[in-house]
C-alpha angles and dihedrals in degrees: 000000000000112000127236125243118288119201139162122235109246097176128083133088140168114304132204118284112255095022091127100032107125127180094206132068120200121246109221128206111240107232138017087243088062092065104106133153094290091053092047089052089050089052092051092047099044098031093235143055124195122207116195102199108032101130131038122246088248091056091049091051090050090051093052090048089051091052091049089054089051090052093071120113112277090024114190089226126075107259130194118194129199109266093237090062098062096101092043102048101091091053097055133095118229090260091052091047089065088066092058098040121106099187149341123215135189097017105133091088089059108034119055095190091061094040088057090059092048088053097040106145094221092051093045091049092059093042090051092051092049093046095040093230145052108304124236118194113225102168135037126185141163113213113202120185101192121214115266096010115030102138132228123271102212124227110286147138115250092222088067088069097050105061091212131153108284113261095031104148111239130181121187126201117203114193123196115219093178131029103288105208137177088254100050100043112281117175120284118198138183105234112236094001092128087071089059089068129222116342132199117279129193137182108256118123086348134331097309151142113269107267093235092054096060112103094224091173087074093047123131128191115222109200114181137184121233107291093026120121144187128222112207143173119253090238096051111121108233143150144165131229123229122281108239094160129096092247128095122242107192123167143169123224130194130180124208138186134171103243140025107298117241124207121231130218123267089247094052091045091051090049090055103039099024097225121146135156109282096021114151134183 
């Protein structure tokens, strides 16, 4: 089988102290079955909705095993490793490779245990009710923040990465496979920021919102146990600090819309997200 693309992350740098300090912590609903009309309205108002017990421990274990299988040399998925692991990679077992991997992409065609989560009926039911139509997944990722060196993902809006026609409805689902804590890099979000619309992004430590333009005073930390997840709008401002602990913070992420996605022109994209070569904060 032809392997996917393997790269090393060359971005990342020190970021300002306090950039992810949030005074609020999200209150999740417990089960997917608890998501009723009031919870859907909360999701639409806040731009996100956490659920603490969405997947069973067995499903979580299967997902981690699936990622370990994808971590083999010549993986069929696209894999990005942490830059500091480049000289170590050839000496590591697949299990050890997970602890130097930043992300996997495009794996649902190759790993049935992860595909089953992307197609989980309970998850899709909530996504469909948020979108107002039958969901279609157009992106799959696994976001691994390895212990002792998993780097920051700066504040951003996911729609800034997609280059889609403005107004395309997008719902993301972020699934915790380990305990995602405030110390090891759980999600931080800006409550209600999706209603502010698209904001300017630049290439600094990554494609990101300028640090000084993030309304941290509205920030909320979203810690989750293994098997917990968060539904969120594609325009929600969010980010995660680096993982400098000895614990793992592995997660899956899927993005859904209701129709075939259509790309936009570079000019239209720049008009919406304000990014151009040479932009600075």
